[in-house]
Coordinates of C-alpha atoms in Angstrom, one line a residue:
M24 CA 46.8 192.8 332.0
L25 CA 49.5 191.5 329.6
Q26 CA 53.0 192.6 330.6
I27 CA 54.7 193.1 327.2
N28 CA 58.1 191.8 328.4
H29 CA 56.5 188.4 328.9
V30 CA 54.4 188.5 325.7
Y31 CA 55.9 185.4 324.0
E32 CA 55.8 183.3 327.2
F33 CA 52.2 184.3 327.6
F34 CA 51.3 183.3 324.0
Y35 CA 53.3 180.0 324.3
R36 CA 51.5 179.0 327.5
T37 CA 48.0 180.0 326.3
L38 CA 47.0 180.4 322.7
F39 CA 49.9 178.6 321.1
K40 CA 50.8 175.9 323.7
D41 CA 50.6 173.3 320.9
F42 CA 53.2 175.1 318.7
A43 CA 56.9 175.9 318.9
V44 CA 57.0 179.6 319.2
H45 CA 59.9 181.5 317.6
A46 CA 60.3 185.2 318.0
L47 CA 62.7 188.0 317.0
P48 CA 63.8 190.2 319.8
N49 CA 63.4 194.0 319.5
G50 CA 65.5 195.2 316.6
G51 CA 66.2 191.7 315.4
I52 CA 64.9 192.1 311.9
F53 CA 67.1 195.1 311.4
T54 CA 70.3 193.1 311.8
E55 CA 72.2 193.4 308.6
K56 CA 73.4 189.8 308.2
T57 CA 73.5 187.5 305.3
S58 CA 71.5 184.3 305.5
D59 CA 74.7 182.5 306.1
E60 CA 75.5 184.7 309.1
I61 CA 72.1 184.5 310.8
M62 CA 72.1 181.8 313.4
F63 CA 69.3 179.8 315.0
T64 CA 70.3 181.6 318.3
D65 CA 69.3 184.9 316.8
Q66 CA 65.7 183.9 317.3
L67 CA 64.1 183.4 320.7
V68 CA 62.5 180.0 321.0
F69 CA 59.7 178.8 323.3
N70 CA 58.6 175.3 322.5
S71 CA 57.2 172.1 323.6
L72 CA 59.0 169.0 322.4
H73 CA 55.8 167.1 321.4
T74 CA 54.7 169.9 318.9
T75 CA 54.9 169.4 315.2
S76 CA 54.4 172.9 314.0
K77 CA 56.1 176.3 314.6
I78 CA 55.2 180.0 314.2
L79 CA 57.4 183.0 314.0
F80 CA 56.6 186.3 315.7
V81 CA 58.0 189.3 313.8
D82 CA 55.8 191.8 315.5
Q83 CA 58.1 194.4 317.2
E84 CA 59.4 196.3 314.2
P85 CA 58.2 197.3 310.7
I86 CA 59.2 194.5 308.3
I87 CA 61.8 195.4 305.7
K88 CA 62.3 192.6 303.1
K89 CA 66.1 192.5 303.0
F90 CA 66.3 192.2 306.7
I91 CA 63.4 189.7 307.3
V92 CA 64.1 187.2 304.5
P93 CA 67.2 185.6 306.1
H94 CA 65.2 185.1 309.3
I95 CA 62.3 183.5 307.5
N96 CA 64.7 181.3 305.6
L97 CA 66.3 180.1 308.8
F98 CA 62.9 179.7 310.4
K99 CA 61.4 177.7 307.5
Y100 CA 64.5 176.0 306.2
P101 CA 67.2 175.7 308.9
D102 CA 69.4 173.7 306.6
K103 CA 67.3 172.6 303.6
S104 CA 70.3 171.0 301.9
I105 CA 70.9 168.3 304.6
P106 CA 68.5 165.5 305.4
I107 CA 67.5 165.4 309.0
D108 CA 69.0 161.9 309.5
T109 CA 72.3 163.2 308.3
L110 CA 72.1 166.1 310.7
I111 CA 71.4 163.7 313.6
A112 CA 74.4 161.6 312.6
D113 CA 76.5 164.7 312.5
F114 CA 75.4 165.6 316.0
C115 CA 76.3 162.2 317.3
S116 CA 79.8 162.5 315.8
N117 CA 80.4 166.0 317.1
Q118 CA 80.1 167.6 313.7
L119 CA 77.7 170.2 314.8
P120 CA 76.0 172.7 312.5
Y121 CA 75.0 176.4 313.2
G122 CA 78.5 177.2 314.4
L123 CA 78.3 175.2 317.6
N124 CA 81.6 173.9 318.9
L125 CA 80.8 171.5 321.7
S126 CA 82.5 168.4 323.0
L127 CA 79.4 166.1 323.1
K128 CA 79.1 163.6 325.8
T129 CA 77.3 160.3 325.3
E130 CA 74.5 161.3 327.8
E131 CA 74.0 164.6 325.9
I132 CA 73.3 163.1 322.5
P133 CA 69.5 162.6 323.1
Y134 CA 69.2 166.3 323.9
Y135 CA 70.8 167.4 320.7
V136 CA 68.9 164.9 318.6
T137 CA 65.8 166.4 320.1
F138 CA 67.1 169.8 319.2
I139 CA 67.3 168.9 315.6
H140 CA 63.7 167.7 315.6
L141 CA 62.8 170.9 317.3
I142 CA 64.1 172.9 314.5
Y143 CA 62.6 170.8 311.8
K144 CA 59.0 171.4 312.6
D145 CA 56.5 172.5 310.0
A146 CA 56.6 176.3 309.7
V147 CA 52.9 177.4 309.5
A148 CA 52.6 181.1 310.3
L149 CA 54.1 184.5 310.7
V150 CA 52.7 186.8 313.4
V151 CA 53.0 190.5 312.5
S152 CA 52.0 193.9 313.7
E153 CA 51.6 195.7 310.4
K154 CA 49.4 195.5 307.3
S155 CA 51.2 195.7 303.9
N156 CA 51.5 194.2 300.5
L157 CA 54.9 192.9 301.6
I158 CA 53.3 190.7 304.2
N159 CA 51.0 189.2 301.6
Q160 CA 53.9 188.6 299.3
L161 CA 55.9 186.8 302.0
A162 CA 52.9 184.7 302.9
T163 CA 52.6 183.5 299.3
E164 CA 56.3 183.1 298.7
Y165 CA 56.9 181.0 301.8
N166 CA 53.4 179.3 302.0
L167 CA 52.8 180.8 305.5
N168 CA 49.6 182.0 307.1
I169 CA 49.6 185.5 308.6
L170 CA 48.3 186.4 312.0
Y171 CA 48.0 190.1 312.6
Y172 CA 47.6 191.7 316.0
F173 CA 48.4 195.2 317.4
F174 CA 51.6 194.4 319.4
H175 CA 52.4 198.1 320.1
G176 CA 48.8 198.7 321.4
F177 CA 49.5 196.1 324.1
A178 CA 52.9 197.5 324.7
A179 CA 51.6 201.1 325.1
L180 CA 48.9 199.9 327.5
D181 CA 51.6 198.2 329.6
W182 CA 54.2 201.0 329.5
F183 CA 51.8 203.9 329.9
R184 CA 49.3 202.4 332.4
G185 CA 50.6 204.8 335.2
F186 CA 49.5 207.9 333.2
Y187 CA 45.8 207.2 333.8
A188 CA 46.1 208.1 337.5
L189 CA 48.6 210.9 336.7
N190 CA 46.5 212.6 334.0
Y191 CA 42.9 211.6 334.8
N192 CA 42.0 215.0 336.1
K193 CA 44.3 216.9 333.8
T194 CA 42.7 219.7 331.8
V195 CA 43.9 221.3 328.6
Q196 CA 45.9 224.3 329.6
I197 CA 45.7 227.6 327.8
D198 CA 49.1 229.0 328.9
Y199 CA 51.5 226.7 327.1
Q200 CA 55.1 227.9 326.7
F201 CA 55.5 226.2 323.3
D202 CA 53.1 225.6 320.4
F203 CA 54.5 222.1 319.7
V204 CA 56.9 219.3 320.7
T205 CA 58.6 216.8 318.4
F206 CA 61.3 214.2 318.9
N207 CA 63.9 213.7 316.1
R208 CA 66.9 212.0 317.5
L209 CA 67.5 209.5 314.7
V210 CA 67.8 211.2 311.3
V211 CA 69.4 208.7 308.8
N212 CA 68.1 205.9 306.5
D213 CA 64.4 205.4 306.9
R214 CA 64.2 208.4 309.3
S215 CA 66.0 210.8 307.0
Y216 CA 62.8 212.7 306.2
R217 CA 63.2 214.3 309.7
C218 CA 66.1 216.3 308.3
Y219 CA 63.8 217.8 305.7
F220 CA 61.2 218.3 308.5
I221 CA 63.6 220.4 310.6
S222 CA 64.8 222.2 307.5
L223 CA 61.2 223.2 306.8
L224 CA 60.8 224.4 310.4
V225 CA 63.9 226.6 310.0
E226 CA 62.6 228.0 306.7
K227 CA 59.2 228.9 308.2
K228 CA 60.9 230.3 311.4
L229 CA 59.1 227.9 313.6
I230 CA 62.1 226.6 315.5
N231 CA 61.6 228.9 318.6
D232 CA 57.9 228.0 318.7
G233 CA 58.5 224.4 319.7
Q234 CA 60.4 221.9 321.9
I235 CA 62.5 220.0 319.3
S236 CA 65.1 217.3 319.5
F237 CA 67.6 217.3 316.6
S238 CA 71.3 216.6 316.9
L239 CA 74.0 218.3 314.9
T240 CA 77.0 216.7 316.7
D241 CA 76.6 212.9 316.4
S242 CA 78.9 211.9 313.5
N243 CA 77.2 208.5 313.2
N244 CA 73.8 210.0 313.0
S245 CA 74.3 213.3 311.2
W246 CA 72.2 215.0 308.6
K247 CA 75.4 215.9 306.8
H248 CA 76.1 212.2 306.3
E249 CA 72.6 211.5 305.1
V250 CA 72.5 214.1 302.3
I251 CA 75.7 212.8 300.7
C252 CA 75.2 209.0 301.1
A253 CA 74.5 207.2 297.9
N254 CA 71.4 205.3 299.1
T255 CA 69.6 208.1 300.8
K256 CA 65.9 208.2 300.6
L257 CA 65.8 212.0 300.5
S258 CA 64.7 213.5 297.2
D259 CA 67.0 216.0 295.3
K260 CA 64.5 218.7 296.3
A261 CA 64.7 217.8 300.0
I262 CA 68.6 217.7 299.8
T263 CA 68.8 221.1 298.2
H264 CA 66.4 222.5 300.8
I265 CA 68.3 220.9 303.7
N266 CA 71.7 222.1 302.5
K267 CA 70.3 225.6 302.3
H268 CA 68.5 225.8 305.7
L269 CA 70.0 223.4 308.2
P270 CA 73.4 225.1 308.3
L271 CA 71.5 228.0 309.9
L272 CA 71.2 226.0 313.0
N273 CA 74.2 226.7 315.2
K274 CA 73.5 224.1 317.9
S275 CA 71.8 220.8 318.5
L276 CA 68.1 221.1 319.6
I277 CA 67.5 219.4 323.0
I278 CA 64.2 219.0 324.7
D279 CA 65.2 218.2 328.2
S280 CA 68.9 217.2 328.6
E281 CA 71.8 215.8 326.7
D282 CA 71.4 212.4 328.2
T283 CA 67.6 211.9 328.2
N284 CA 66.0 213.4 325.1
G285 CA 62.7 211.6 325.8
Y286 CA 63.0 209.2 322.9
A287 CA 63.0 205.9 325.0
S288 CA 60.0 203.8 324.0
A289 CA 58.4 203.7 327.5
D290 CA 59.5 207.2 328.5
I291 CA 57.5 210.4 328.3
P292 CA 59.4 213.4 329.7
R293 CA 57.3 215.6 331.9
C294 CA 58.6 218.7 330.2
I295 CA 56.3 218.1 327.2
N296 CA 53.5 219.5 329.4
N297 CA 54.9 222.8 328.3
S298 CA 53.8 222.2 324.7
F299 CA 50.4 222.0 323.0
W300 CA 50.6 220.0 319.7
H301 CA 52.6 216.8 319.7
I302 CA 54.2 216.2 316.2
V303 CA 54.7 212.5 316.0
T304 CA 57.5 211.5 313.6
E305 CA 57.2 207.8 312.9
T306 CA 59.8 205.2 311.7
V307 CA 57.6 204.2 308.9
F308 CA 57.4 207.1 306.4
Y309 CA 58.7 205.9 303.1
Y310 CA 57.1 202.5 303.0
D311 CA 53.6 201.7 302.0
K312 CA 52.4 200.0 305.1
L313 CA 50.2 200.5 308.1
H314 CA 52.3 200.3 311.2
L315 CA 52.1 202.4 314.4
P316 CA 54.3 201.8 317.4
E317 CA 54.0 203.4 320.8
K318 CA 54.9 206.9 319.7
I319 CA 51.3 207.8 318.7
F320 CA 50.0 206.9 322.1
K321 CA 52.3 209.3 324.0
P322 CA 50.2 212.4 323.2
I323 CA 47.0 210.5 323.8
V324 CA 47.9 209.6 327.4
M325 CA 49.3 213.1 327.9
K326 CA 46.0 214.6 326.6
Q327 CA 47.7 216.4 323.8
P328 CA 46.5 217.0 320.2
F329 CA 48.8 215.5 317.6
M330 CA 49.8 215.6 313.9
L331 CA 51.1 212.3 312.5
I332 CA 54.1 212.2 310.1
A333 CA 54.0 208.7 308.8
A334 CA 53.3 206.6 305.7
P335 CA 50.0 207.5 304.0
G336 CA 46.9 206.0 305.6
N337 CA 48.2 205.6 309.1
L338 CA 46.0 208.3 310.5
A339 CA 43.0 206.5 309.2
Y340 CA 44.5 203.3 310.5
L341 CA 44.5 204.8 314.0
K342 CA 40.9 206.0 313.6
S343 CA 39.9 202.5 312.7
Y344 CA 40.5 201.6 316.3
G345 CA 38.0 204.1 317.5
F346 CA 40.3 207.1 318.2
K347 CA 39.3 210.6 317.1
T348 CA 41.7 213.0 315.3
F349 CA 41.5 216.7 314.5
D350 CA 40.0 216.9 311.0
S351 CA 37.4 219.4 312.3
I352 CA 40.2 221.8 313.2
I353 CA 43.1 221.2 310.8
D354 CA 43.3 219.8 307.3
E355 CA 44.2 216.1 307.7
S356 CA 44.2 215.3 304.0
Y357 CA 48.0 215.0 304.4
D358 CA 47.3 211.4 305.4
T359 CA 46.2 210.6 301.8
I360 CA 49.2 212.2 300.0
P361 CA 51.5 209.5 298.5
N362 CA 54.5 211.7 297.7
P363 CA 56.7 211.9 300.8
D364 CA 57.9 215.5 300.4
S365 CA 54.4 216.8 299.7
R366 CA 52.9 214.8 302.6
L367 CA 55.5 216.2 305.0
E368 CA 55.1 219.8 303.7
A369 CA 51.3 219.5 304.2
V370 CA 51.8 218.7 307.9
V371 CA 54.2 221.6 308.3
D372 CA 51.7 223.9 306.6
Q373 CA 49.1 223.0 309.3
L374 CA 51.6 223.5 312.1
S375 CA 52.7 226.8 310.6
W376 CA 49.0 227.8 310.4
Y377 CA 48.5 227.2 314.1
C378 CA 51.8 228.8 315.2
N379 CA 51.0 232.0 313.4
L380 CA 47.5 232.4 314.8
P381 CA 46.9 235.3 317.2
S382 CA 46.5 234.3 320.8
S383 CA 42.7 234.7 320.7
K384 CA 42.4 232.3 317.8
K385 CA 44.7 229.8 319.5
L386 CA 42.4 229.9 322.5
D387 CA 39.5 229.0 320.2
V388 CA 41.4 226.0 318.9
I389 CA 42.4 224.9 322.3
K390 CA 38.8 224.9 323.5
A391 CA 37.7 223.0 320.4
I392 CA 40.4 220.4 320.9
E393 CA 39.7 219.7 324.6
P394 CA 36.8 217.2 324.2
I395 CA 38.7 215.3 321.5
V396 CA 41.8 214.7 323.7
E397 CA 39.6 213.9 326.6
Y398 CA 37.8 211.3 324.6
N399 CA 41.0 209.7 323.2
F400 CA 42.5 209.5 326.7
H401 CA 39.6 207.5 328.1
W402 CA 39.2 205.4 324.9
F403 CA 42.8 204.3 325.2
F404 CA 42.5 203.2 328.8
N405 CA 39.1 201.5 328.3
E406 CA 37.6 200.5 325.0
F407 CA 40.8 200.2 323.0
K408 CA 42.2 197.3 325.0
H409 CA 39.0 195.4 324.5
I410 CA 39.2 196.0 320.7
I411 CA 42.7 194.8 320.3
A412 CA 42.2 191.8 322.6
L413 CA 39.1 190.7 320.7
E414 CA 41.0 191.3 317.4
L415 CA 43.8 189.0 318.6
I416 CA 41.4 186.3 319.7
D417 CA 39.4 186.4 316.5
N418 CA 42.5 186.4 314.2
T419 CA 43.9 183.5 316.2
K420 CA 40.7 181.5 315.7
S421 CA 40.8 182.3 312.0
L422 CA 44.4 181.0 311.8
F423 CA 43.4 177.8 313.5
I424 CA 40.6 177.3 311.1
N425 CA 43.1 177.7 308.2
L426 CA 45.4 175.2 309.8
N427 CA 42.6 172.7 310.6
F428 CA 43.8 172.9 314.2
N429 CA 41.5 171.7 317.0
D430 CA 41.3 174.5 319.5
D431 CA 38.8 173.0 321.9
T432 CA 41.2 173.0 324.8
I433 CA 42.0 176.7 324.5
D434 CA 40.2 178.8 327.2
Y435 CA 39.5 181.9 325.1
A436 CA 37.3 183.5 327.7
N437 CA 40.0 183.4 330.4
I438 CA 42.7 184.5 327.9
S439 CA 40.6 187.5 326.9
K440 CA 39.9 188.4 330.5
T441 CA 43.7 188.3 331.2
L442 CA 44.4 190.6 328.3
I443 CA 42.0 193.3 329.3
N444 CA 42.2 193.3 333.1

């Protein structure tokens, strides 16, 4: 099975061995730098010197235009104002671009000349893990092909593989201590909706019904900062509600401990076994895009039902990969609501409905949910990996057709076997 920490080396050695592979490390596209500040070294590079084309992987984070454009400009036009022959001459005379300050020895000149040629390959494709109009716009604007694959599906299969043995025989319990669990460590910028979410939980008196993470003390990540900043994404309605209800919280909400709140990508704290519903609060909420990282798979491998707070359509996006959701039990039309406040309120309404059920009715819900969580658990560890592996192979073949690239030497069968075993 693919180990996600080696994903780009794997791609470079198998599917894209005839391309120079550039990749942004985790969080790289969120670096607030101008195009002048972004350096070639901000991108990971795996390449073969004989290649003539290059591709850029921007697959670990949702793509925000103001952050990604400088990286694409560097990838496609490392220094479009200077002819390559001039750059080579500059290298040979120790006038090095990209902020390098080296004392070049004669025997080192061939390497740096090669380095220039390495940069100035033909940029042919972006590899992404989201579906959005922005991706289509970037492809048109920069004349790049798009290759989509489910990066976070592969990441979750790697990170959570141990939970198959751990939870294989787990049954849905009927004696949970809490009705739900939800992680909300980061609450500013794109994640500011979480402030309104917690405010709604306070208003509806649901705070004591769940395991909740939400900090009141981090001055760099405070809801108080978010409601007064000029560029907040929170609506006036949400801000008014937050200012009324969040001051009623007299301490930070912590799920397990001050140091480990269970928000690490590959971590699932065992204490969430004390809760029934898992309320997944995604990074992508305000943007019109389909993008799901590893968070949605945490309840699946823990055999928990979930509600998804994300951009519209992402619940349907998950279902397109064969997973079942809970539309036979709760109203999941929230997934179709375009207005952010209304969409969030609709999720909280469903959560409130469950929390206020009498115990006998909750038991009925638990029994109805058990076959769905059992199905999702086994689907994730079996059919899902086949689906995303085939999707990657098929999309790669389509890319090569668009590029008129001869892929006769690529062993697709062995690559597919490696991805799913």
